[in-house]
Amino acid sequence: MKLYYTPGACSLSPHIALLEAGLPHDLVKVDLRAKKLENGDDFLKVNPKGQVPVLALESGELVTEGPIIVQMIADKAGKNLAPARDSDERYRLLEWLNYITTELHKNLGPMFSPLLAEEAKGFFKDRAMSKFKYLETALAGRDYLMGKQFTVADGYLFTMLMWATDRLKFDLSDLPTLLAYKARIAARPMVQEAMTKEGLLKAA
């Protein structure tokens, strides 16, 4: 398999999933602004959507959209990164993945645009903060979103928390449960490996 990624982008989520799953894969770095691969090839010829992540399967088929990619990775791995298909718990995972992609990802993403007015950024920040406050309550007494077991949804939420705190400078000091959760995920060896490979952490 081959993962097309941009350092620190939402493609960090499937990158974490691949490492947690122990699935062999190659990484292809994408310059999203220029829509170019490292070798200069046109990324739009890979994904006309112009977005990462993209997962190229051994069959040659390309899969896009992070929440789908991470479920595919989990199903291929069979390592409890997602509950069994058709189980009640699997639908709960789907609920979390949809919540993260629609309520966090889509509110945080616009804040990276240099063209967006500060007033508009404040609107998106307020919306995202309300979602983080909900998560503070939802994570009470839990190690991970699904309870005691790390799943692909945790890698996705961690990526959004990285965006909020490290890049967009959100102050989450009033949300200690959420910050402890972020630290817990960050301490996982495969998460550290993904971040190191993407240049987000210095190699030890």
Short mmCIF file of C-alpha atoms in Angstrom, two decimals:
data_model
loop_
_atom_site.label_atom_id
_atom_site.label_comp_id
_atom_site.label_asym_id
_atom_site.label_seq_id
_atom_site.Cartn_x
_atom_site.Cartn_y
_atom_site.Cartn_z
CA MET A 1 0.00 0.00 0.00
CA LYS A 2 1.01 3.60 -0.51
CA LEU A 3 -0.14 6.61 1.51
CA TYR A 4 -0.10 10.03 -0.09
CA TYR A 5 0.33 12.52 2.76
CA THR A 6 1.24 16.06 3.69
CA PRO A 7 3.15 16.56 6.96
CA GLY A 8 0.78 17.54 9.77
CA ALA A 9 -2.32 17.39 7.58
CA CYS A 10 -5.31 15.14 8.27
CA SER A 11 -3.35 12.36 6.53
CA LEU A 12 -1.55 11.97 9.88
CA SER A 13 -4.60 9.98 11.01
CA PRO A 14 -4.27 7.12 8.47
CA HIS A 15 -0.49 7.29 8.86
CA ILE A 16 -0.96 6.51 12.56
CA ALA A 17 -3.47 3.79 11.69
CA LEU A 18 -1.07 2.08 9.27
CA LEU A 19 1.69 2.01 11.87
CA GLU A 20 -0.63 0.83 14.65
CA ALA A 21 -1.90 -1.88 12.29
CA GLY A 22 1.60 -3.00 11.39
CA LEU A 23 0.74 -2.96 7.69
CA PRO A 24 3.63 -2.46 5.24
CA HIS A 25 3.32 0.75 3.28
CA ASP A 26 5.20 3.43 1.43
CA LEU A 27 4.84 7.17 1.97
CA VAL A 28 4.50 9.70 -0.84
CA LYS A 29 4.83 13.33 0.23
CA VAL A 30 2.47 15.84 -1.37
CA ASP A 31 2.84 19.61 -1.62
CA LEU A 32 -0.82 20.53 -1.27
CA ARG A 33 -0.39 24.18 -2.23
CA ALA A 34 1.46 23.38 -5.44
CA LYS A 35 -0.51 20.13 -5.98
CA LYS A 36 2.78 18.38 -6.71
CA LEU A 37 4.47 15.18 -5.58
CA GLU A 38 8.09 15.20 -4.42
CA ASN A 39 9.23 14.13 -7.89
CA GLY A 40 7.34 17.02 -9.48
CA ASP A 41 4.43 14.97 -10.80
CA ASP A 42 0.96 16.48 -10.82
CA PHE A 43 -0.92 15.32 -7.71
CA LEU A 44 -4.25 16.10 -9.36
CA LYS A 45 -3.61 13.18 -11.68
CA VAL A 46 -3.57 10.98 -8.59
CA ASN A 47 -6.51 12.58 -6.83
CA PRO A 48 -8.57 15.11 -8.81
CA LYS A 49 -10.03 16.25 -5.47
CA GLY A 50 -6.62 17.75 -4.73
CA GLN A 51 -6.68 16.54 -1.14
CA VAL A 52 -4.87 14.11 1.10
CA PRO A 53 -5.05 11.43 2.31
CA VAL A 54 -5.06 9.00 -0.58
CA LEU A 55 -4.40 5.30 -0.03
CA ALA A 56 -3.22 3.32 -3.03
CA LEU A 57 -4.03 -0.36 -2.67
CA GLU A 58 -1.98 -3.21 -4.08
CA SER A 59 -4.72 -3.72 -6.66
CA GLY A 60 -4.04 -0.21 -7.97
CA GLU A 61 -7.34 1.14 -6.65
CA LEU A 62 -7.20 4.51 -4.90
CA VAL A 63 -9.24 5.23 -1.78
CA THR A 64 -9.85 8.77 -0.53
CA GLU A 65 -11.56 10.35 2.51
CA GLY A 66 -9.86 9.79 5.84
CA PRO A 67 -12.71 8.18 7.82
CA ILE A 68 -13.10 5.51 5.11
CA ILE A 69 -9.37 4.91 4.75
CA VAL A 70 -8.82 4.32 8.46
CA GLN A 71 -11.68 1.80 8.62
CA MET A 72 -10.22 -0.05 5.67
CA ILE A 73 -6.85 -0.14 7.40
CA ALA A 74 -8.44 -1.42 10.60
CA ASP A 75 -10.34 -4.15 8.77
CA LYS A 76 -7.21 -5.29 6.93
CA ALA A 77 -5.23 -5.38 10.16
CA GLY A 78 -7.63 -7.27 12.37
CA LYS A 79 -5.95 -5.82 15.46
CA ASN A 80 -8.90 -4.33 17.31
CA LEU A 81 -8.39 -0.91 15.77
CA ALA A 82 -12.12 -0.95 14.99
CA PRO A 83 -15.02 -3.04 16.34
CA ALA A 84 -16.33 -5.88 14.18
CA ARG A 85 -18.40 -4.95 11.15
CA ASP A 86 -22.15 -4.81 11.73
CA SER A 87 -21.71 -4.75 15.51
CA ASP A 88 -23.35 -2.09 17.65
CA GLU A 89 -19.88 -0.90 18.64
CA ARG A 90 -18.93 -0.43 14.98
CA TYR A 91 -21.79 2.00 14.53
CA ARG A 92 -20.59 3.85 17.62
CA LEU A 93 -17.17 4.15 15.97
CA LEU A 94 -18.85 5.47 12.84
CA GLU A 95 -20.64 8.02 15.00
CA TRP A 96 -17.32 9.25 16.38
CA LEU A 97 -15.62 9.36 12.99
CA ASN A 98 -18.50 11.37 11.56
CA TYR A 99 -18.51 13.72 14.53
CA ILE A 100 -14.79 14.40 14.17
CA THR A 101 -14.95 14.95 10.42
CA THR A 102 -18.04 17.18 10.40
CA GLU A 103 -17.88 19.02 13.71
CA LEU A 104 -14.11 19.40 14.23
CA HIS A 105 -12.30 18.92 10.93
CA LYS A 106 -14.67 21.17 8.98
CA ASN A 107 -14.54 23.92 11.60
CA LEU A 108 -10.76 23.86 12.11
CA GLY A 109 -9.75 23.53 8.47
CA PRO A 110 -10.90 26.99 7.32
CA MET A 111 -8.85 28.64 10.06
CA PHE A 112 -5.64 27.83 8.18
CA SER A 113 -6.66 30.03 5.25
CA PRO A 114 -4.71 33.32 5.06
CA LEU A 115 -7.65 34.76 3.13
CA LEU A 116 -10.14 34.29 5.96
CA ALA A 117 -10.93 37.40 8.00
CA GLU A 118 -10.17 37.27 11.73
CA GLU A 119 -13.87 37.68 12.52
CA ALA A 120 -14.66 34.61 10.45
CA LYS A 121 -11.85 32.66 12.12
CA GLY A 122 -13.35 33.61 15.47
CA PHE A 123 -16.67 32.16 14.38
CA PHE A 124 -15.08 28.82 13.48
CA LYS A 125 -13.00 28.83 16.66
CA ASP A 126 -16.08 29.31 18.84
CA ARG A 127 -17.82 26.45 17.08
CA ALA A 128 -14.82 24.15 17.49
CA MET A 129 -14.45 25.06 21.17
CA SER A 130 -18.03 24.03 21.84
CA LYS A 131 -17.24 20.62 20.34
CA PHE A 132 -14.11 20.28 22.44
CA LYS A 133 -16.14 21.07 25.56
CA TYR A 134 -18.51 18.26 24.65
CA LEU A 135 -15.56 15.90 24.25
CA GLU A 136 -14.26 16.90 27.67
CA THR A 137 -17.46 15.48 29.13
CA ALA A 138 -17.67 12.48 26.78
CA LEU A 139 -14.13 11.33 27.64
CA ALA A 140 -14.63 11.46 31.41
CA GLY A 141 -13.62 8.11 32.88
CA ARG A 142 -12.38 6.81 29.52
CA ASP A 143 -8.91 6.18 28.20
CA TYR A 144 -10.08 6.40 24.60
CA LEU A 145 -13.21 7.35 22.66
CA MET A 146 -14.48 3.77 22.68
CA GLY A 147 -13.48 3.12 26.30
CA LYS A 148 -10.35 1.11 27.10
CA GLN A 149 -9.44 0.23 23.51
CA PHE A 150 -7.53 2.55 21.15
CA THR A 151 -9.23 2.73 17.76
CA VAL A 152 -8.70 4.58 14.49
CA ALA A 153 -11.06 7.31 15.75
CA ASP A 154 -8.48 8.22 18.39
CA GLY A 155 -5.80 8.82 15.79
CA TYR A 156 -8.18 11.15 13.97
CA LEU A 157 -9.18 13.08 17.09
CA PHE A 158 -5.53 13.37 18.11
CA THR A 159 -4.74 14.94 14.73
CA MET A 160 -7.48 17.51 15.25
CA LEU A 161 -6.19 18.26 18.75
CA MET A 162 -2.71 18.75 17.29
CA TRP A 163 -4.16 21.24 14.84
CA ALA A 164 -5.99 23.10 17.58
CA THR A 165 -3.26 23.33 20.20
CA ASP A 166 0.01 23.20 18.27
CA ARG A 167 -0.86 25.07 15.09
CA LEU A 168 -3.93 27.22 15.81
CA LYS A 169 -2.93 27.94 19.43
CA PHE A 170 -6.24 27.08 21.07
CA ASP A 171 -6.17 27.43 24.85
CA LEU A 172 -7.60 24.16 26.16
CA SER A 173 -6.30 24.60 29.70
CA ASP A 174 -9.87 24.52 31.03
CA LEU A 175 -10.32 21.05 29.49
CA PRO A 176 -7.89 18.88 31.51
CA THR A 177 -9.48 15.57 30.53
CA LEU A 178 -9.06 16.38 26.85
CA LEU A 179 -5.45 17.49 27.33
CA ALA A 180 -4.67 14.32 29.29
CA TYR A 181 -6.23 12.31 26.45
CA LYS A 182 -4.06 14.12 23.88
CA ALA A 183 -0.95 13.40 25.95
CA ARG A 184 -1.95 9.73 26.27
CA ILE A 185 -2.25 9.36 22.50
CA ALA A 186 0.96 11.32 21.89
CA ALA A 187 2.87 8.90 24.12
CA ARG A 188 1.99 5.87 21.97
CA PRO A 189 5.10 4.61 20.18
CA MET A 190 3.41 4.38 16.77
CA VAL A 191 2.05 7.90 17.09
CA GLN A 192 5.53 9.17 17.89
CA GLU A 193 6.90 7.25 14.91
CA ALA A 194 4.34 8.78 12.55
CA MET A 195 5.07 12.27 13.83
CA THR A 196 8.82 11.72 13.54
CA LYS A 197 8.52 10.48 9.95
CA GLU A 198 6.48 13.57 9.08
CA GLY A 199 9.01 15.89 10.69
CA LEU A 200 6.66 16.91 13.49
CA LEU A 201 8.98 15.46 16.13
CA LYS A 202 12.75 15.29 16.19
CA ALA A 203 14.15 11.79 16.00
CA ALA A 204 15.49 10.55 19.34
#
